[in-house]
Coordinates of C-alpha atoms in Angstrom, one line a residue:
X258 CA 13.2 -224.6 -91.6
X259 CA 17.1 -224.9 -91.9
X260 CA 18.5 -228.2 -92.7
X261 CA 20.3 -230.2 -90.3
X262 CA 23.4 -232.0 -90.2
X263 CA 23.5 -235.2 -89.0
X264 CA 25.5 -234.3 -86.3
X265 CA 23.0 -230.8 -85.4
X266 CA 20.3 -233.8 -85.6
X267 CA 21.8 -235.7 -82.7
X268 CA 21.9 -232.7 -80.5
X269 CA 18.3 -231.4 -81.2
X270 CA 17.5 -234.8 -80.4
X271 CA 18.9 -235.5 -77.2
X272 CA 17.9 -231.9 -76.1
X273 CA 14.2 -233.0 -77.4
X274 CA 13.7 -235.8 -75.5
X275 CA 10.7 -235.1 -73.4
X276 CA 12.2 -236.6 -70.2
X277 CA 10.5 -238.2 -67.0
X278 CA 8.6 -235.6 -66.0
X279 CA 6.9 -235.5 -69.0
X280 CA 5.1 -238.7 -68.8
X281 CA 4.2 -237.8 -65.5
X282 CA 0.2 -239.7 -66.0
X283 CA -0.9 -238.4 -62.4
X284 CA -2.0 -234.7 -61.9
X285 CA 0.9 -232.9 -60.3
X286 CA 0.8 -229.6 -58.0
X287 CA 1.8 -227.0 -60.5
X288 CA -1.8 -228.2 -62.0
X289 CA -3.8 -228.8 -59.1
X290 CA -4.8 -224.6 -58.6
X291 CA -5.4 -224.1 -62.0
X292 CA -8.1 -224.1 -64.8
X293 CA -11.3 -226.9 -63.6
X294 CA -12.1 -228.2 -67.0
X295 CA -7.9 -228.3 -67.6
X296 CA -7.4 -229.8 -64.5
X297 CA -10.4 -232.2 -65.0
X298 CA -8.9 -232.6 -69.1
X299 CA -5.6 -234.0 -67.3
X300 CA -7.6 -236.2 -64.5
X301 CA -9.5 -237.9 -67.2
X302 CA -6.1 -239.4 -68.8
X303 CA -6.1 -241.6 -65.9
X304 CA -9.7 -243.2 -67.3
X305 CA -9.7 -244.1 -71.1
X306 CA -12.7 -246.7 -71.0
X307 CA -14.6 -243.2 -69.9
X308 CA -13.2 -240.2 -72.3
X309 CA -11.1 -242.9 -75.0
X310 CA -10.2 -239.5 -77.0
X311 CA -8.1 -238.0 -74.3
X312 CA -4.8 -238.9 -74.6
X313 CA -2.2 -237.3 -72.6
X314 CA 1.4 -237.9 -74.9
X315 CA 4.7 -236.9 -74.0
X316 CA 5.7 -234.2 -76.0
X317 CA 9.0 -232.0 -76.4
X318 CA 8.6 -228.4 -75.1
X319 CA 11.5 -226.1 -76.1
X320 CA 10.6 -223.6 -73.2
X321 CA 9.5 -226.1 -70.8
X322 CA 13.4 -227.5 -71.6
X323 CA 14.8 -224.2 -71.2
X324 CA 13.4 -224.2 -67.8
X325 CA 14.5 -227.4 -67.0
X326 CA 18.2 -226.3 -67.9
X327 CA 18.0 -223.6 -65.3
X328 CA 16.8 -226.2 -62.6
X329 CA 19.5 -228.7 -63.6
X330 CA 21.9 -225.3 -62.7
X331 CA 21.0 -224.1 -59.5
X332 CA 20.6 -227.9 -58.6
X333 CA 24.0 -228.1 -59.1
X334 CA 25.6 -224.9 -58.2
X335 CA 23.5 -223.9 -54.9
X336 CA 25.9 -225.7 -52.2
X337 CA 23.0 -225.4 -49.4
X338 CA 19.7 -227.0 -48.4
X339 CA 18.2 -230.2 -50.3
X340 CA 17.2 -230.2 -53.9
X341 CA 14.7 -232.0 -55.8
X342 CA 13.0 -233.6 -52.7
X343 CA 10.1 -235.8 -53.9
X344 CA 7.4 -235.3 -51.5
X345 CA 3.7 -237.0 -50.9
X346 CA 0.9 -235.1 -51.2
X347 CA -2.5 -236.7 -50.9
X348 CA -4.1 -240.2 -51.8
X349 CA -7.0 -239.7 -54.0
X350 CA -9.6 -243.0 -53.9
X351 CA -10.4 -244.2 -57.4
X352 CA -7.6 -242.1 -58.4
X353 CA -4.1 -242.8 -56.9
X354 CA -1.3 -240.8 -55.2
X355 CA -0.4 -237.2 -55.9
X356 CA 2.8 -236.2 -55.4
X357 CA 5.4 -233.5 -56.4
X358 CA 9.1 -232.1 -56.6
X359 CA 9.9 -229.2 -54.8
X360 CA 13.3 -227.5 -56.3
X361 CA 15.1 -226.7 -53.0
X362 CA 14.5 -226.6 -49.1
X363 CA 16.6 -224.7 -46.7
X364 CA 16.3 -223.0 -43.6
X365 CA 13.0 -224.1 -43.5
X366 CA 11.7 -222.5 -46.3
X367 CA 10.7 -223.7 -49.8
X368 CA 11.9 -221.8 -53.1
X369 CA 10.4 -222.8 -56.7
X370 CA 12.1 -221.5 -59.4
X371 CA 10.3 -220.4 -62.4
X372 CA 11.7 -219.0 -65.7
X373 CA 9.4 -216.5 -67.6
X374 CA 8.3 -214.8 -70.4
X375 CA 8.2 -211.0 -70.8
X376 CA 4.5 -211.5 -70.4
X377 CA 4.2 -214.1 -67.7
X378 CA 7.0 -212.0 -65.6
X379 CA 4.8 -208.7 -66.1
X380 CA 1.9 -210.4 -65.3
X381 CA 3.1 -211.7 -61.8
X382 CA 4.3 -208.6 -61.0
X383 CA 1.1 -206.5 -61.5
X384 CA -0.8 -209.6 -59.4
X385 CA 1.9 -208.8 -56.7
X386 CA 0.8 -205.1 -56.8
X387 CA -2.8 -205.9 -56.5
X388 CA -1.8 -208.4 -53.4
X389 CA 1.5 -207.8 -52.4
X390 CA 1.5 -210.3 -49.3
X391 CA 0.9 -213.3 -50.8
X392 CA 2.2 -215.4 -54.1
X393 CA 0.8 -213.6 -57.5
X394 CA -1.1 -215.7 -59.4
X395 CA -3.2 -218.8 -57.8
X396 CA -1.7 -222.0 -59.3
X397 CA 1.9 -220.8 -58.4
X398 CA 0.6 -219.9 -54.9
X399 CA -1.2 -223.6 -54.3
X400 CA 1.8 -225.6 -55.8
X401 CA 4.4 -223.8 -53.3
X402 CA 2.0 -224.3 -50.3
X403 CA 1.5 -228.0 -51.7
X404 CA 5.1 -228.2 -51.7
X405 CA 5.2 -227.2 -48.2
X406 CA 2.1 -229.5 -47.1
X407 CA 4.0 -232.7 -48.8
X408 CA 7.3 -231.3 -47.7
X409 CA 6.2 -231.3 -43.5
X410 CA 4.2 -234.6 -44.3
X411 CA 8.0 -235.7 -44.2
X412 CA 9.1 -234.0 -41.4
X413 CA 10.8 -230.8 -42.8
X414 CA 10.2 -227.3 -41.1
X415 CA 8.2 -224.9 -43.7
X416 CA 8.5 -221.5 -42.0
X417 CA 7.2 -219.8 -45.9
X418 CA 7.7 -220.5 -49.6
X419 CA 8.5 -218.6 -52.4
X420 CA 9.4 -218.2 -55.9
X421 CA 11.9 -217.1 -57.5
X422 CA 11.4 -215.9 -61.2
X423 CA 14.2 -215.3 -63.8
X424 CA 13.2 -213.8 -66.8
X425 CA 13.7 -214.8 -69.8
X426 CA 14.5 -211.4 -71.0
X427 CA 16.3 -210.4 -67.9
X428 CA 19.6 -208.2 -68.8
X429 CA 21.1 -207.9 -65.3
X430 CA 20.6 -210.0 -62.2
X431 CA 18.2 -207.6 -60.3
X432 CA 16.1 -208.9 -62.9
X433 CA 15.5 -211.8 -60.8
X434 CA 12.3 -211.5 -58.2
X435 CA 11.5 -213.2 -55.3
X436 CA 8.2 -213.6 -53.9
X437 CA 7.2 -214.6 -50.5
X438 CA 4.6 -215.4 -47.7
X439 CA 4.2 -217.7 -44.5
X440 CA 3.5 -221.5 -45.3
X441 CA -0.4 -222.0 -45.0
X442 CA -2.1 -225.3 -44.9
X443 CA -5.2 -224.0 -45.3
X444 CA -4.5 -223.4 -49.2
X445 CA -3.6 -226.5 -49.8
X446 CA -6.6 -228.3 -47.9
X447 CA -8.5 -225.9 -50.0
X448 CA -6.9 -227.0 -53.0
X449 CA -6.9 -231.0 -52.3
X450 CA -10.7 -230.5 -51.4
X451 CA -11.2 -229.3 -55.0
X452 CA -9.1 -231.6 -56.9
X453 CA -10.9 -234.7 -55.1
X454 CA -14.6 -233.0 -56.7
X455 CA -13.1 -232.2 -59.7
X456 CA -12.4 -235.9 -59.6
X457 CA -15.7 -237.2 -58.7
X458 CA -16.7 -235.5 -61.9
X459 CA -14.6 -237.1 -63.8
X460 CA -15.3 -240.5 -62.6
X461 CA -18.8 -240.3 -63.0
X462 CA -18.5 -239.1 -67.1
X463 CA -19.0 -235.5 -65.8
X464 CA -15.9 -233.8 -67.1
X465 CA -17.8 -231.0 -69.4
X466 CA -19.3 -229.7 -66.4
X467 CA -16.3 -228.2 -65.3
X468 CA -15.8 -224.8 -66.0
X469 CA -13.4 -223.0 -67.9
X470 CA -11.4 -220.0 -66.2
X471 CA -11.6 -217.0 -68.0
X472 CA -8.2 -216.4 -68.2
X473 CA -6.9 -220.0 -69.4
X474 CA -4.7 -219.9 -71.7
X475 CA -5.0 -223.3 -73.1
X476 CA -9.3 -222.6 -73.4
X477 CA -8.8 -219.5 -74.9
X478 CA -6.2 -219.9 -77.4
X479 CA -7.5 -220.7 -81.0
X480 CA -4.4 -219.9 -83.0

Protein backbone atom coordinates (compact mmCIF):
# COMPACT_ATOMS: atom_id res chain seq x y z
CA UNK A 1 0.00 0.00 0.00
CA UNK A 2 1.61 3.38 -0.93
CA UNK A 3 2.30 5.74 1.75
CA UNK A 4 0.46 8.79 2.32
CA UNK A 5 1.20 12.30 2.78
CA UNK A 6 -0.35 14.01 5.28
CA UNK A 7 -1.99 16.06 3.10
CA UNK A 8 -3.16 12.73 0.53
CA UNK A 9 -4.45 11.52 4.17
CA UNK A 10 -6.82 14.40 4.55
CA UNK A 11 -8.32 13.92 1.17
CA UNK A 12 -8.76 10.04 1.44
CA UNK A 13 -10.38 10.91 4.49
CA UNK A 14 -12.89 13.31 3.71
CA UNK A 15 -13.76 11.26 0.50
CA UNK A 16 -14.05 8.12 3.13
CA UNK A 17 -16.44 9.40 5.21
CA UNK A 18 -19.31 7.11 5.07
CA UNK A 19 -21.98 9.84 5.00
CA UNK A 20 -25.74 9.83 6.05
CA UNK A 21 -26.93 7.40 4.04
CA UNK A 22 -24.84 5.09 5.42
CA UNK A 23 -26.11 4.94 8.83
CA UNK A 24 -29.37 4.61 7.36
CA UNK A 25 -30.68 1.81 10.52
CA UNK A 26 -34.12 1.25 8.73
CA UNK A 27 -34.38 -1.03 5.58
CA UNK A 28 -34.57 1.12 2.55
CA UNK A 29 -36.14 0.38 -1.04
CA UNK A 30 -33.13 -0.56 -2.99
CA UNK A 31 -33.22 -3.58 -0.27
CA UNK A 32 -36.74 -4.32 0.11
CA UNK A 33 -36.81 -6.78 -3.41
CA UNK A 34 -33.85 -8.41 -2.69
CA UNK A 35 -32.24 -11.53 -0.98
CA UNK A 36 -35.00 -12.82 2.19
CA UNK A 37 -32.33 -13.89 4.65
CA UNK A 38 -30.29 -10.34 3.53
CA UNK A 39 -33.16 -8.44 3.75
CA UNK A 40 -34.21 -10.20 7.08
CA UNK A 41 -29.95 -9.85 8.14
CA UNK A 42 -30.60 -5.91 7.76
CA UNK A 43 -34.27 -5.97 9.61
CA UNK A 44 -32.71 -7.70 12.54
CA UNK A 45 -30.29 -4.53 13.19
CA UNK A 46 -33.29 -2.92 14.36
CA UNK A 47 -33.61 -5.74 17.43
CA UNK A 48 -30.27 -6.41 19.27
CA UNK A 49 -31.79 -7.91 22.64
CA UNK A 50 -32.99 -10.64 19.77
CA UNK A 51 -29.80 -11.30 17.31
CA UNK A 52 -26.93 -9.14 19.76
CA UNK A 53 -24.26 -10.37 17.00
CA UNK A 54 -25.70 -8.33 14.23
CA UNK A 55 -24.40 -5.24 13.94
CA UNK A 56 -25.03 -3.10 11.14
CA UNK A 57 -21.71 -0.31 11.15
CA UNK A 58 -21.18 2.43 8.80
CA UNK A 59 -18.58 1.65 6.69
CA UNK A 60 -16.70 3.47 3.65
CA UNK A 61 -17.43 2.04 0.23
CA UNK A 62 -15.14 3.29 -2.56
CA UNK A 63 -17.67 2.26 -5.31
CA UNK A 64 -20.74 3.09 -3.37
CA UNK A 65 -18.79 6.76 -3.20
CA UNK A 66 -18.08 6.74 -6.77
CA UNK A 67 -21.69 6.46 -7.27
CA UNK A 68 -22.57 8.95 -5.01
CA UNK A 69 -20.24 11.41 -6.96
CA UNK A 70 -22.32 10.93 -10.06
CA UNK A 71 -25.64 11.64 -8.10
CA UNK A 72 -24.11 14.75 -6.48
CA UNK A 73 -23.52 15.64 -10.57
CA UNK A 74 -26.58 15.26 -12.25
CA UNK A 75 -28.17 16.74 -9.00
CA UNK A 76 -26.58 19.59 -9.83
CA UNK A 77 -26.30 19.92 -13.42
CA UNK A 78 -29.88 18.57 -14.61
CA UNK A 79 -31.81 22.13 -14.57
CA UNK A 80 -35.35 20.24 -14.62
CA UNK A 81 -37.69 18.37 -12.42
CA UNK A 82 -37.01 17.83 -8.53
CA UNK A 83 -34.07 16.01 -7.11
CA UNK A 84 -33.58 14.00 -4.13
CA UNK A 85 -37.23 14.08 -3.05
CA UNK A 86 -37.51 12.14 0.27
CA UNK A 87 -40.71 10.22 0.07
CA UNK A 88 -42.80 7.88 2.67
CA UNK A 89 -43.27 4.54 1.95
CA UNK A 90 -45.00 2.27 4.45
CA UNK A 91 -45.32 2.10 8.36
CA UNK A 92 -44.26 -1.19 9.57
CA UNK A 93 -45.85 -2.09 13.35
CA UNK A 94 -43.13 -3.25 15.72
CA UNK A 95 -40.84 -1.93 13.18
CA UNK A 96 -41.08 1.77 12.15
CA UNK A 97 -41.23 3.86 8.96
CA UNK A 98 -39.76 2.96 5.59
CA UNK A 99 -38.90 5.48 3.48
CA UNK A 100 -36.59 6.41 0.49
CA UNK A 101 -34.87 8.97 -1.94
CA UNK A 102 -35.78 8.97 -5.32
CA UNK A 103 -32.93 10.81 -7.54
CA UNK A 104 -35.13 12.95 -9.85
CA UNK A 105 -38.86 13.49 -10.81
CA UNK A 106 -40.09 15.18 -13.90
CA UNK A 107 -42.74 15.08 -16.22
CA UNK A 108 -44.18 12.66 -14.13
CA UNK A 109 -41.84 10.12 -14.41
CA UNK A 110 -39.14 8.76 -11.93
CA UNK A 111 -35.37 8.16 -13.13
CA UNK A 112 -32.83 6.31 -10.71
CA UNK A 113 -29.51 6.48 -11.66
CA UNK A 114 -27.20 3.67 -11.15
CA UNK A 115 -23.50 3.46 -11.94
CA UNK A 116 -22.14 -0.12 -12.94
CA UNK A 117 -19.67 -2.56 -13.23
CA UNK A 118 -18.80 -4.33 -16.46
CA UNK A 119 -20.54 -7.25 -14.93
CA UNK A 120 -23.51 -5.67 -13.29
CA UNK A 121 -24.12 -3.60 -16.68
CA UNK A 122 -23.90 -6.90 -18.75
CA UNK A 123 -26.06 -8.58 -16.48
CA UNK A 124 -29.00 -6.04 -16.78
CA UNK A 125 -28.81 -6.00 -20.19
CA UNK A 126 -29.12 -9.81 -20.87
CA UNK A 127 -32.27 -9.59 -17.99
CA UNK A 128 -33.67 -6.89 -20.40
CA UNK A 129 -33.36 -9.37 -23.32
CA UNK A 130 -35.10 -12.08 -21.48
CA UNK A 131 -38.00 -9.34 -20.47
CA UNK A 132 -37.58 -6.50 -22.45
CA UNK A 133 -40.84 -4.59 -21.09
CA UNK A 134 -40.09 -4.30 -17.76
CA UNK A 135 -36.98 -3.19 -15.35
CA UNK A 136 -34.05 -6.04 -15.53
CA UNK A 137 -33.38 -7.35 -12.44
CA UNK A 138 -36.08 -7.52 -9.40
CA UNK A 139 -34.66 -5.35 -6.64
CA UNK A 140 -33.96 -2.39 -9.11
CA UNK A 141 -37.58 -3.02 -10.57
CA UNK A 142 -39.27 -2.84 -6.83
CA UNK A 143 -37.19 0.21 -5.61
CA UNK A 144 -38.27 2.33 -8.77
CA UNK A 145 -41.94 1.30 -8.40
CA UNK A 146 -41.45 1.97 -4.45
CA UNK A 147 -40.20 5.20 -5.53
CA UNK A 148 -43.21 5.83 -7.38
CA UNK A 149 -45.69 4.40 -4.62
CA UNK A 150 -43.93 6.86 -1.94
CA UNK A 151 -43.50 9.52 -4.62
CA UNK A 152 -47.85 9.70 -5.42
CA UNK A 153 -48.34 9.14 -1.56
CA UNK A 154 -47.23 12.91 -1.92
CA UNK A 155 -49.10 13.90 -4.60
CA UNK A 156 -46.69 13.68 -7.58
CA UNK A 157 -47.89 12.18 -11.04
CA UNK A 158 -45.85 8.79 -11.79
CA UNK A 159 -46.85 8.06 -15.40
CA UNK A 160 -43.42 5.19 -15.47
CA UNK A 161 -39.94 4.92 -13.96
CA UNK A 162 -36.79 4.05 -15.08
CA UNK A 163 -33.16 3.67 -14.71
CA UNK A 164 -30.64 5.03 -16.14
CA UNK A 165 -27.25 3.08 -15.90
CA UNK A 166 -23.74 4.59 -16.65
CA UNK A 167 -21.05 2.27 -16.78
CA UNK A 168 -18.33 2.37 -15.20
CA UNK A 169 -16.37 1.32 -18.23
CA UNK A 170 -18.37 3.31 -20.61
CA UNK A 171 -16.08 5.02 -23.41
CA UNK A 172 -18.68 7.16 -25.16
CA UNK A 173 -22.05 8.39 -24.03
CA UNK A 174 -24.25 5.88 -25.91
CA UNK A 175 -22.88 3.83 -23.31
CA UNK A 176 -25.44 5.05 -21.12
CA UNK A 177 -28.90 2.87 -21.04
CA UNK A 178 -32.11 3.68 -20.11
CA UNK A 179 -34.71 1.33 -18.98
CA UNK A 180 -38.39 1.79 -18.77
CA UNK A 181 -41.96 0.58 -17.96
CA UNK A 182 -45.43 2.06 -16.68
CA UNK A 183 -45.51 2.84 -12.82
CA UNK A 184 -47.36 -0.26 -11.18
CA UNK A 185 -48.61 -0.42 -7.70
CA UNK A 186 -49.14 -3.72 -7.69
CA UNK A 187 -45.21 -4.42 -7.29
CA UNK A 188 -44.78 -2.52 -4.67
CA UNK A 189 -47.91 -3.92 -2.55
CA UNK A 190 -46.33 -7.10 -3.47
CA UNK A 191 -43.14 -6.00 -2.18
CA UNK A 192 -44.44 -4.25 1.16
CA UNK A 193 -46.50 -7.54 1.81
CA UNK A 194 -43.25 -9.45 1.84
CA UNK A 195 -41.03 -7.14 3.83
CA UNK A 196 -43.89 -6.99 6.67
CA UNK A 197 -43.42 -11.30 6.78
CA UNK A 198 -40.03 -11.10 6.47
CA UNK A 199 -40.50 -8.98 9.53
CA UNK A 200 -42.66 -11.09 11.56
CA UNK A 201 -39.86 -13.53 11.21
CA UNK A 202 -37.61 -11.54 12.50
CA UNK A 203 -39.47 -10.42 15.50
CA UNK A 204 -40.35 -13.68 16.55
CA UNK A 205 -36.30 -15.06 16.59
CA UNK A 206 -37.10 -16.55 13.19
CA UNK A 207 -34.49 -14.94 10.94
CA UNK A 208 -32.61 -18.38 9.73
CA UNK A 209 -35.75 -19.35 8.16
CA UNK A 210 -35.36 -17.10 5.52
CA UNK A 211 -34.02 -18.29 2.56
CA UNK A 212 -31.13 -17.38 0.68
CA UNK A 213 -31.52 -16.41 -3.17
CA UNK A 214 -29.50 -18.35 -5.29
CA UNK A 215 -27.90 -15.66 -6.90
CA UNK A 216 -26.92 -13.35 -3.74
CA UNK A 217 -23.98 -12.15 -3.96
CA UNK A 218 -23.39 -11.41 -0.37
CA UNK A 219 -24.56 -15.51 0.48
CA UNK A 220 -22.50 -16.69 -2.03
CA UNK A 221 -19.36 -14.98 -1.85
CA UNK A 222 -16.58 -16.73 0.38
CA UNK A 223 -13.57 -14.97 -0.84
Amino acid sequence: MQVRTPLQQKIIDVISDPGERSHQKSVGPSEIGGCAYCLGKRVAGKFPDLYPDIKHEAQANYPAWLGTAVHFYLEHHIPFGEHEIKVPITEIEGYGTVSGHLDLWADGEIIDFKNLGAASTKKAALLHKKNPGIIPSVPYRVQQHLYGYGAKKLGYEVTHVQLMILPKTGKTFNDIVFYREPYDESVATRALDRLEKIVQYVRGGRLEELPEDDDCYNCNSYY
